PDB file of C-alpha atoms in Angstrom:
ATOM      1  CA  UNK A   1      47.623  13.432   0.510  1.00 44.00           C
ATOM      2  CA  UNK A   2      43.952  13.193  -0.429  1.00 45.00           C
ATOM      3  CA  UNK A   3      42.420  10.254  -2.165  1.00 60.00           C
ATOM      4  CA  UNK A   4      39.872  10.908  -4.858  1.00 79.00           C
ATOM      5  CA  UNK A   5      36.483   9.383  -4.165  1.00 83.00           C
ATOM      6  CA  UNK A   6      35.259   7.242  -7.049  1.00 91.00           C
ATOM      7  CA  UNK A   7      31.570   7.501  -7.897  1.00 94.00           C
ATOM      8  CA  UNK A   8      29.353   6.658 -10.800  1.00 95.00           C
ATOM      9  CA  UNK A   9      29.787   9.488 -13.354  1.00 93.00           C
ATOM     10  CA  UNK A  10      26.740  11.570 -12.465  1.00 93.00           C
ATOM     11  CA  UNK A  11      28.371  14.991 -12.576  1.00 92.00           C
ATOM     12  CA  UNK A  12      29.128  17.421  -9.782  1.00 92.00           C
ATOM     13  CA  UNK A  13      25.682  18.704  -8.760  1.00 95.00           C
ATOM     14  CA  UNK A  14      25.667  18.452  -4.920  1.00 95.00           C
ATOM     15  CA  UNK A  15      22.022  17.299  -4.819  1.00 95.00           C
ATOM     16  CA  UNK A  16      22.724  14.558  -7.355  1.00 96.00           C
ATOM     17  CA  UNK A  17      25.850  13.468  -5.465  1.00 96.00           C
ATOM     18  CA  UNK A  18      23.858  13.268  -2.223  1.00 96.00           C
ATOM     19  CA  UNK A  19      21.065  11.304  -3.940  1.00 97.00           C
ATOM     20  CA  UNK A  20      23.620   8.962  -5.552  1.00 97.00           C
ATOM     21  CA  UNK A  21      25.509   8.337  -2.320  1.00 96.00           C
ATOM     22  CA  UNK A  22      22.575   8.059   0.086  1.00 96.00           C
ATOM     23  CA  UNK A  23      19.451   6.941  -1.785  1.00 97.00           C
ATOM     24  CA  UNK A  24      19.954   5.499  -5.267  1.00 97.00           C
ATOM     25  CA  UNK A  25      20.376   1.750  -5.134  1.00 96.00           C
ATOM     26  CA  UNK A  26      19.520   1.492  -1.432  1.00 97.00           C
ATOM     27  CA  UNK A  27      16.778  -0.969  -0.540  1.00 97.00           C
ATOM     28  CA  UNK A  28      13.432   0.765  -0.203  1.00 98.00           C
ATOM     29  CA  UNK A  29      10.174  -0.923   0.735  1.00 98.00           C
ATOM     30  CA  UNK A  30       6.716   0.224   1.713  1.00 98.00           C
ATOM     31  CA  UNK A  31       3.626   0.972  -0.332  1.00 98.00           C
ATOM     32  CA  UNK A  32       3.750   4.760   0.126  1.00 98.00           C
ATOM     33  CA  UNK A  33       7.493   4.942  -0.400  1.00 98.00           C
ATOM     34  CA  UNK A  34       7.357   2.899  -3.596  1.00 98.00           C
ATOM     35  CA  UNK A  35       4.308   4.808  -4.831  1.00 98.00           C
ATOM     36  CA  UNK A  36       6.345   8.001  -4.469  1.00 98.00           C
ATOM     37  CA  UNK A  37       9.311   6.560  -6.347  1.00 98.00           C
ATOM     38  CA  UNK A  38       7.094   5.073  -9.061  1.00 98.00           C
ATOM     39  CA  UNK A  39       5.372   8.424  -9.515  1.00 98.00           C
ATOM     40  CA  UNK A  40       8.617  10.400  -9.615  1.00 98.00           C
ATOM     41  CA  UNK A  41      10.168   7.972 -12.105  1.00 97.00           C
ATOM     42  CA  UNK A  42       7.095   8.403 -14.323  1.00 97.00           C
ATOM     43  CA  UNK A  43       7.363  12.199 -14.075  1.00 98.00           C
ATOM     44  CA  UNK A  44      11.055  11.915 -14.974  1.00 96.00           C
ATOM     45  CA  UNK A  45      10.241  10.199 -18.277  1.00 93.00           C
ATOM     46  CA  UNK A  46      11.745  12.372 -21.015  1.00 93.00           C
ATOM     47  CA  UNK A  47      13.469  14.665 -18.499  1.00 95.00           C
ATOM     48  CA  UNK A  48      16.624  14.558 -16.403  1.00 94.00           C
ATOM     49  CA  UNK A  49      16.517  13.150 -12.893  1.00 95.00           C
ATOM     50  CA  UNK A  50      18.141  16.371 -11.644  1.00 96.00           C
ATOM     51  CA  UNK A  51      14.941  18.268 -12.565  1.00 97.00           C
ATOM     52  CA  UNK A  52      12.788  15.827 -10.614  1.00 97.00           C
ATOM     53  CA  UNK A  53      15.153  15.844  -7.654  1.00 97.00           C
ATOM     54  CA  UNK A  54      15.064  19.668  -7.486  1.00 96.00           C
ATOM     55  CA  UNK A  55      11.266  19.575  -7.617  1.00 98.00           C
ATOM     56  CA  UNK A  56      10.816  16.664  -5.205  1.00 98.00           C
ATOM     57  CA  UNK A  57       9.752  18.906  -2.285  1.00 98.00           C
ATOM     58  CA  UNK A  58       7.133  20.476  -4.567  1.00 98.00           C
ATOM     59  CA  UNK A  59       5.911  17.045  -5.667  1.00 98.00           C
ATOM     60  CA  UNK A  60       5.640  15.916  -2.065  1.00 98.00           C
ATOM     61  CA  UNK A  61       3.600  18.981  -1.166  1.00 98.00           C
ATOM     62  CA  UNK A  62       1.400  18.750  -4.270  1.00 98.00           C
ATOM     63  CA  UNK A  63       0.703  15.033  -3.853  1.00 98.00           C
ATOM     64  CA  UNK A  64       0.178  14.912  -0.056  1.00 98.00           C
ATOM     65  CA  UNK A  65       3.552  13.258   0.557  1.00 98.00           C
ATOM     66  CA  UNK A  66       2.410  10.595  -1.930  1.00 98.00           C
ATOM     67  CA  UNK A  67      -0.177   9.178   0.438  1.00 98.00           C
ATOM     68  CA  UNK A  68      -2.171   7.023  -2.002  1.00 98.00           C
ATOM     69  CA  UNK A  69      -5.337   7.334   0.077  1.00 98.00           C
ATOM     70  CA  UNK A  70      -5.255  11.126  -0.290  1.00 98.00           C
ATOM     71  CA  UNK A  71      -4.078  11.201  -3.921  1.00 98.00           C
ATOM     72  CA  UNK A  72      -6.835   8.740  -4.891  1.00 98.00           C
ATOM     73  CA  UNK A  73      -9.431  11.341  -3.832  1.00 98.00           C
ATOM     74  CA  UNK A  74      -8.090  13.988  -6.229  1.00 98.00           C
ATOM     75  CA  UNK A  75     -10.564  15.106  -8.868  1.00 98.00           C
ATOM     76  CA  UNK A  76     -10.715  17.469 -11.831  1.00 98.00           C
ATOM     77  CA  UNK A  77     -10.210  20.565  -9.656  1.00 98.00           C
ATOM     78  CA  UNK A  78      -7.039  19.044  -8.246  1.00 98.00           C
ATOM     79  CA  UNK A  79      -5.754  18.248 -11.742  1.00 98.00           C
ATOM     80  CA  UNK A  80      -6.308  21.878 -12.748  1.00 98.00           C
ATOM     81  CA  UNK A  81      -4.618  23.083  -9.534  1.00 98.00           C
ATOM     82  CA  UNK A  82      -1.618  20.838 -10.191  1.00 98.00           C
ATOM     83  CA  UNK A  83      -1.349  22.045 -13.793  1.00 98.00           C
ATOM     84  CA  UNK A  84      -0.778  25.548 -12.347  1.00 98.00           C
ATOM     85  CA  UNK A  85       1.788  24.408  -9.754  1.00 98.00           C
ATOM     86  CA  UNK A  86       5.272  25.531 -10.844  1.00 98.00           C
ATOM     87  CA  UNK A  87       6.754  23.366  -8.089  1.00 98.00           C
ATOM     88  CA  UNK A  88       6.129  20.208 -10.126  1.00 98.00           C
ATOM     89  CA  UNK A  89       6.322  19.041 -13.737  1.00 98.00           C
ATOM     90  CA  UNK A  90       3.029  20.242 -15.170  1.00 98.00           C
ATOM     91  CA  UNK A  91       2.099  17.431 -17.532  1.00 98.00           C
ATOM     92  CA  UNK A  92      -1.598  16.485 -17.608  1.00 98.00           C
ATOM     93  CA  UNK A  93      -0.982  12.866 -18.626  1.00 98.00           C
ATOM     94  CA  UNK A  94       1.538  12.324 -15.838  1.00 98.00           C
ATOM     95  CA  UNK A  95      -0.631  14.058 -13.222  1.00 98.00           C
ATOM     96  CA  UNK A  96      -3.716  12.054 -14.214  1.00 98.00           C
ATOM     97  CA  UNK A  97      -1.683   8.830 -14.261  1.00 98.00           C
ATOM     98  CA  UNK A  98      -0.414   9.504 -10.722  1.00 98.00           C
ATOM     99  CA  UNK A  99      -3.973   9.955  -9.449  1.00 98.00           C
ATOM    100  CA  UNK A 100      -5.184   6.890 -11.329  1.00 98.00           C
ATOM    101  CA  UNK A 101      -2.233   4.854 -10.059  1.00 98.00           C
ATOM    102  CA  UNK A 102      -3.072   5.785  -6.451  1.00 98.00           C
ATOM    103  CA  UNK A 103      -6.583   4.421  -6.994  1.00 98.00           C
ATOM    104  CA  UNK A 104      -5.233   1.273  -8.639  1.00 98.00           C
ATOM    105  CA  UNK A 105      -2.779   0.738  -5.774  1.00 98.00           C
ATOM    106  CA  UNK A 106      -5.622   0.951  -3.252  1.00 98.00           C
ATOM    107  CA  UNK A 107      -7.624  -1.611  -5.242  1.00 98.00           C
ATOM    108  CA  UNK A 108      -4.826  -4.201  -5.134  1.00 98.00           C
ATOM    109  CA  UNK A 109      -5.489  -7.370  -3.189  1.00 97.00           C
ATOM    110  CA  UNK A 110      -1.819  -7.545  -2.209  1.00 97.00           C
ATOM    111  CA  UNK A 111       0.953  -5.334  -0.902  1.00 98.00           C
ATOM    112  CA  UNK A 112       2.189  -2.959  -3.600  1.00 98.00           C
ATOM    113  CA  UNK A 113       5.683  -3.215  -2.134  1.00 98.00           C
ATOM    114  CA  UNK A 114       5.664  -7.021  -2.228  1.00 98.00           C
ATOM    115  CA  UNK A 115       4.272  -6.976  -5.765  1.00 98.00           C
ATOM    116  CA  UNK A 116       7.084  -4.741  -7.026  1.00 98.00           C
ATOM    117  CA  UNK A 117       9.796  -6.618  -5.147  1.00 98.00           C
ATOM    118  CA  UNK A 118       8.567  -9.918  -6.590  1.00 98.00           C
ATOM    119  CA  UNK A 119      10.220  -8.823  -9.851  1.00 98.00           C
ATOM    120  CA  UNK A 120      13.658  -8.181  -8.327  1.00 98.00           C
ATOM    121  CA  UNK A 121      16.241 -10.259 -10.173  1.00 97.00           C
ATOM    122  CA  UNK A 122      19.021 -12.213  -8.515  1.00 95.00           C
ATOM    123  CA  UNK A 123      22.213 -10.279  -7.813  1.00 93.00           C
ATOM    124  CA  UNK A 124      24.585 -10.027 -10.745  1.00 93.00           C
ATOM    125  CA  UNK A 125      28.178  -8.889 -11.216  1.00 95.00           C
ATOM    126  CA  UNK A 126      28.840  -5.179 -10.852  1.00 96.00           C
ATOM    127  CA  UNK A 127      29.005  -3.250 -14.101  1.00 97.00           C
ATOM    128  CA  UNK A 128      32.423  -1.846 -14.962  1.00 95.00           C
ATOM    129  CA  UNK A 129      30.923   0.964 -17.079  1.00 94.00           C
ATOM    130  CA  UNK A 130      27.509   2.342 -17.951  1.00 90.00           C
ATOM    131  CA  UNK A 131      27.810   0.625 -21.335  1.00 94.00           C
ATOM    132  CA  UNK A 132      27.104  -2.580 -19.389  1.00 95.00           C
ATOM    133  CA  UNK A 133      23.898  -1.203 -17.818  1.00 95.00           C
ATOM    134  CA  UNK A 134      20.733  -1.995 -19.748  1.00 93.00           C
ATOM    135  CA  UNK A 135      17.756   0.357 -20.036  1.00 95.00           C
ATOM    136  CA  UNK A 136      15.369  -2.575 -19.640  1.00 97.00           C
ATOM    137  CA  UNK A 137      15.638  -6.175 -18.504  1.00 97.00           C
ATOM    138  CA  UNK A 138      13.330  -9.188 -18.723  1.00 98.00           C
ATOM    139  CA  UNK A 139      12.318  -8.431 -15.126  1.00 98.00           C
ATOM    140  CA  UNK A 140      11.467  -4.775 -15.831  1.00 98.00           C
ATOM    141  CA  UNK A 141       9.485  -5.812 -18.903  1.00 98.00           C
ATOM    142  CA  UNK A 142       7.573  -8.347 -16.800  1.00 98.00           C
ATOM    143  CA  UNK A 143       6.980  -5.776 -14.048  1.00 98.00           C
ATOM    144  CA  UNK A 144       5.637  -3.189 -16.495  1.00 98.00           C
ATOM    145  CA  UNK A 145       3.389  -5.755 -18.178  1.00 98.00           C
ATOM    146  CA  UNK A 146       1.990  -7.003 -14.865  1.00 98.00           C
ATOM    147  CA  UNK A 147       1.332  -3.479 -13.580  1.00 98.00           C
ATOM    148  CA  UNK A 148      -0.318  -2.428 -16.833  1.00 98.00           C
ATOM    149  CA  UNK A 149      -2.589  -5.488 -16.606  1.00 98.00           C
ATOM    150  CA  UNK A 150      -3.591  -4.356 -13.102  1.00 98.00           C
ATOM    151  CA  UNK A 151      -4.436  -0.886 -14.417  1.00 98.00           C
ATOM    152  CA  UNK A 152      -1.318   1.172 -13.680  1.00 98.00           C
ATOM    153  CA  UNK A 153      -0.567   3.895 -16.218  1.00 97.00           C
ATOM    154  CA  UNK A 154       2.528   5.676 -17.549  1.00 95.00           C
ATOM    155  CA  UNK A 155       4.821   2.891 -16.400  1.00 96.00           C
ATOM    156  CA  UNK A 156       6.738   1.068 -19.103  1.00 97.00           C
ATOM    157  CA  UNK A 157       9.774  -1.226 -18.988  1.00 98.00           C
ATOM    158  CA  UNK A 158      12.334   1.620 -18.928  1.00 97.00           C
ATOM    159  CA  UNK A 159      10.554   3.381 -16.065  1.00 97.00           C
ATOM    160  CA  UNK A 160      10.237   0.025 -14.300  1.00 98.00           C
ATOM    161  CA  UNK A 161      13.984  -0.542 -14.589  1.00 98.00           C
ATOM    162  CA  UNK A 162      14.747   2.959 -13.330  1.00 97.00           C
ATOM    163  CA  UNK A 163      12.515   2.205 -10.335  1.00 98.00           C
ATOM    164  CA  UNK A 164      14.352  -1.079  -9.767  1.00 98.00           C
ATOM    165  CA  UNK A 165      17.684   0.764  -9.788  1.00 98.00           C
ATOM    166  CA  UNK A 166      16.492   3.593  -7.544  1.00 97.00           C
ATOM    167  CA  UNK A 167      15.006   1.295  -4.896  1.00 98.00           C
ATOM    168  CA  UNK A 168      17.777  -1.284  -4.646  1.00 98.00           C
ATOM    169  CA  UNK A 169      16.036  -4.111  -6.485  1.00 98.00           C
ATOM    170  CA  UNK A 170      19.157  -4.058  -8.648  1.00 97.00           C
ATOM    171  CA  UNK A 171      22.541  -2.550  -7.879  1.00 97.00           C
ATOM    172  CA  UNK A 172      23.887  -0.726 -10.918  1.00 97.00           C
ATOM    173  CA  UNK A 173      26.515   1.296  -9.078  1.00 97.00           C
ATOM    174  CA  UNK A 174      29.726   0.745 -11.003  1.00 97.00           C
ATOM    175  CA  UNK A 175      32.232  -1.767  -9.712  1.00 96.00           C
ATOM    176  CA  UNK A 176      34.594   0.832  -8.213  1.00 95.00           C
ATOM    177  CA  UNK A 177      31.912   3.241  -6.921  1.00 96.00           C
ATOM    178  CA  UNK A 178      31.961   4.086  -3.201  1.00 94.00           C
ATOM    179  CA  UNK A 179      28.172   3.595  -3.008  1.00 95.00           C
ATOM    180  CA  UNK A 180      28.420  -0.002  -4.184  1.00 91.00           C
TER     181      UNK A 180
END
């Protein structure tokens, strides 16, 4: 007799299942690591996460494994190179924002990781369905506003909340999900 495994309803794509079970909602810290996730969440805006996940190796190659010190040195030639790279989402605004955000991160007078985590809300009850999961929260709105004030681009409240979910600042796995 086999027991069915209960997961959040993300479909049956093996890459998405692996991401759901092993990454999404797990605590992640570190300036480079969070810069990568912030950048990927921004690239995902208007697209499905499955597209970004499939292209993640290409993004890592194109953006020097999201090392902000390297990405901050990118210039116009790099933007043009990236616009030709089929391994990533070729959107000029998102590419330029990623480069600009690397520079802004390096100009911070505090840890990027600590800054982002300062917006993590207290734990709350597990959602029973995705109807109970908000697209934004007061904390994600505050995070987006604070980052915009510091100069970060292409990072609004919805992207901020997606980042919070992806990096374990909030746990939106459903109540009966095995990854909870």
